[in-house]
XYZ file of N, CA and C in Angstrom:
195
model
N 110.858 85.786 103.936
C 110.760 86.715 105.021
C 111.273 88.067 104.530
N 110.537 89.112 104.821
C 110.919 90.478 104.490
C 111.318 91.184 105.780
N 112.533 91.752 105.795
C 113.004 92.474 106.969
C 113.289 93.916 106.578
N 112.580 94.854 107.199
C 112.837 96.272 106.961
C 114.093 96.676 107.712
N 114.971 97.399 107.033
C 116.212 97.850 107.659
C 116.004 99.239 108.248
N 116.322 99.383 109.516
C 116.177 100.672 110.177
C 117.355 100.857 111.128
N 118.354 101.617 110.754
C 118.403 102.532 109.616
C 118.732 101.800 108.315
N 118.513 102.470 107.202
C 118.868 101.904 105.904
C 120.393 101.855 105.778
N 120.887 101.025 104.842
C 122.321 100.792 104.702
C 122.785 101.305 103.335
N 123.786 102.206 103.309
C 124.325 102.657 102.021
C 125.072 101.515 101.336
N 124.749 101.284 100.043
C 125.356 100.176 99.310
C 125.738 100.599 97.908
N 126.728 99.893 97.354
C 127.059 99.993 95.938
C 126.504 98.760 95.253
N 125.847 98.965 94.114
C 125.271 97.856 93.355
C 125.758 97.937 91.916
N 125.398 96.949 91.124
C 125.754 96.964 89.705
C 125.032 98.087 88.959
N 123.982 98.653 89.536
C 123.238 99.761 88.928
C 123.627 101.119 89.510
N 124.593 101.155 90.430
C 125.022 102.398 91.059
C 124.839 102.334 92.561
N 124.996 103.485 93.211
C 124.885 103.513 94.668
C 123.446 103.782 95.097
N 123.127 103.362 96.316
C 121.779 103.570 96.835
C 121.681 103.184 98.297
N 120.462 103.256 98.809
C 120.199 102.881 100.200
C 119.374 101.603 100.231
N 119.870 100.606 100.950
C 119.111 99.367 101.130
C 118.029 99.625 102.173
N 116.783 99.405 101.791
C 115.641 99.649 102.661
C 115.159 98.378 103.354
N 115.378 97.244 102.695
C 114.876 95.965 103.213
C 115.694 94.836 102.602
N 115.561 93.661 103.190
C 116.176 92.458 102.642
C 115.107 91.370 102.607
N 115.083 90.602 101.504
C 114.114 89.521 101.323
C 114.869 88.200 101.345
N 114.427 87.280 102.190
C 115.038 85.960 102.304
C 113.974 84.920 101.963
N 114.137 84.280 100.790
C 113.183 83.256 100.368
C 113.529 81.874 100.898
N 114.645 81.753 101.614
C 114.980 80.476 102.222
C 116.307 79.917 101.756
N 116.579 78.725 102.182
C 117.866 78.068 102.020
C 118.337 77.958 100.573
N 117.445 77.736 99.639
C 117.824 77.485 98.244
C 117.935 78.760 97.406
N 117.834 79.929 98.015
C 117.800 81.180 97.263
C 118.779 82.192 97.843
N 119.267 83.088 96.982
C 120.104 84.196 97.443
C 119.217 85.243 98.099
N 119.808 86.010 99.012
C 119.092 87.151 99.575
C 118.854 88.174 98.479
N 117.756 88.905 98.564
C 117.483 90.030 97.680
C 117.445 91.291 98.522
N 118.209 92.299 98.121
C 118.246 93.579 98.810
C 117.346 94.555 98.073
N 116.457 95.220 98.782
C 115.584 96.239 98.200
C 116.328 97.564 98.345
N 116.768 98.105 97.201
C 117.661 99.267 97.209
C 117.033 100.420 96.435
N 116.953 101.593 97.075
C 116.513 102.825 96.415
C 117.755 103.501 95.850
N 117.811 103.664 94.529
C 118.983 104.198 93.856
C 119.105 105.705 94.082
N 120.351 106.171 94.326
C 120.606 107.586 94.600
C 120.292 108.478 93.405
N 120.697 108.089 92.211
C 120.603 108.981 91.053
C 119.214 109.045 90.435
N 118.498 107.921 90.396
C 117.213 107.885 89.692
C 116.004 107.789 90.611
N 116.216 107.361 91.848
C 115.100 107.146 92.758
C 114.383 105.825 92.521
N 114.836 105.072 91.508
C 114.240 103.765 91.241
C 114.520 102.829 92.408
N 113.639 101.863 92.585
C 113.823 100.847 93.620
C 113.994 99.499 92.931
N 115.095 98.820 93.254
C 115.436 97.544 92.640
C 115.628 96.480 93.705
N 115.320 95.244 93.351
C 115.683 94.084 94.165
C 116.976 93.535 93.579
N 118.059 93.649 94.340
C 119.389 93.279 93.856
C 119.824 92.002 94.561
N 120.248 90.964 93.798
C 120.730 89.735 94.430
C 121.948 90.008 95.309
N 122.123 89.192 96.319
C 123.200 89.362 97.290
C 124.572 89.483 96.625
N 124.799 88.755 95.540
C 126.093 88.780 94.860
C 126.373 90.136 94.211
N 125.352 90.962 94.016
C 125.502 92.230 93.307
C 125.582 93.456 94.194
N 125.727 93.281 95.507
C 125.799 94.434 96.410
C 127.100 94.413 97.208
N 127.571 95.611 97.544
C 128.739 95.784 98.411
C 128.478 96.983 99.313
N 128.987 96.923 100.522
C 128.890 98.065 101.428
C 129.691 99.219 100.844
N 129.231 100.448 101.067
C 129.997 101.610 100.631
C 131.153 101.855 101.593
N 132.179 102.551 101.087
C 133.318 102.900 101.934
C 132.854 103.773 103.091
N 133.503 103.580 104.237
C 133.223 104.412 105.401
C 134.523 104.542 106.185
N 135.181 105.673 105.991
C 136.482 105.890 106.603
C 136.412 105.818 108.124
N 135.394 106.422 108.725
C 135.305 106.466 110.198
C 135.045 105.085 110.793
N 134.471 104.170 110.015
C 134.236 102.811 110.499
C 135.376 101.874 110.128
N 136.405 102.405 109.430
C 137.531 101.577 109.043
C 137.262 100.696 107.833
N 136.190 100.985 107.092
C 135.838 100.184 105.904
C 136.380 100.922 104.679
N 137.635 100.619 104.328
C 138.325 101.336 103.263
C 138.411 100.468 102.010
N 137.302 100.022 101.503
C 137.225 99.145 100.337
C 137.704 99.911 99.107
N 138.578 99.320 98.354
C 139.075 99.958 97.128
C 138.441 99.332 95.924
């Protein structure tokens, strides 16, 4: 199942920061894949769930170090 994210979600990945545009769920036996447009290069990558983290957001109280 492909779910478009609206609005997109700012994320940190192993390839840098970007905006998650969609999430792909292949089912119970698979990790989620996040479709992320990278900030620096504009490349679009499918990043496994284990490789993404939400970006810090002070106003939302998300102060990840």
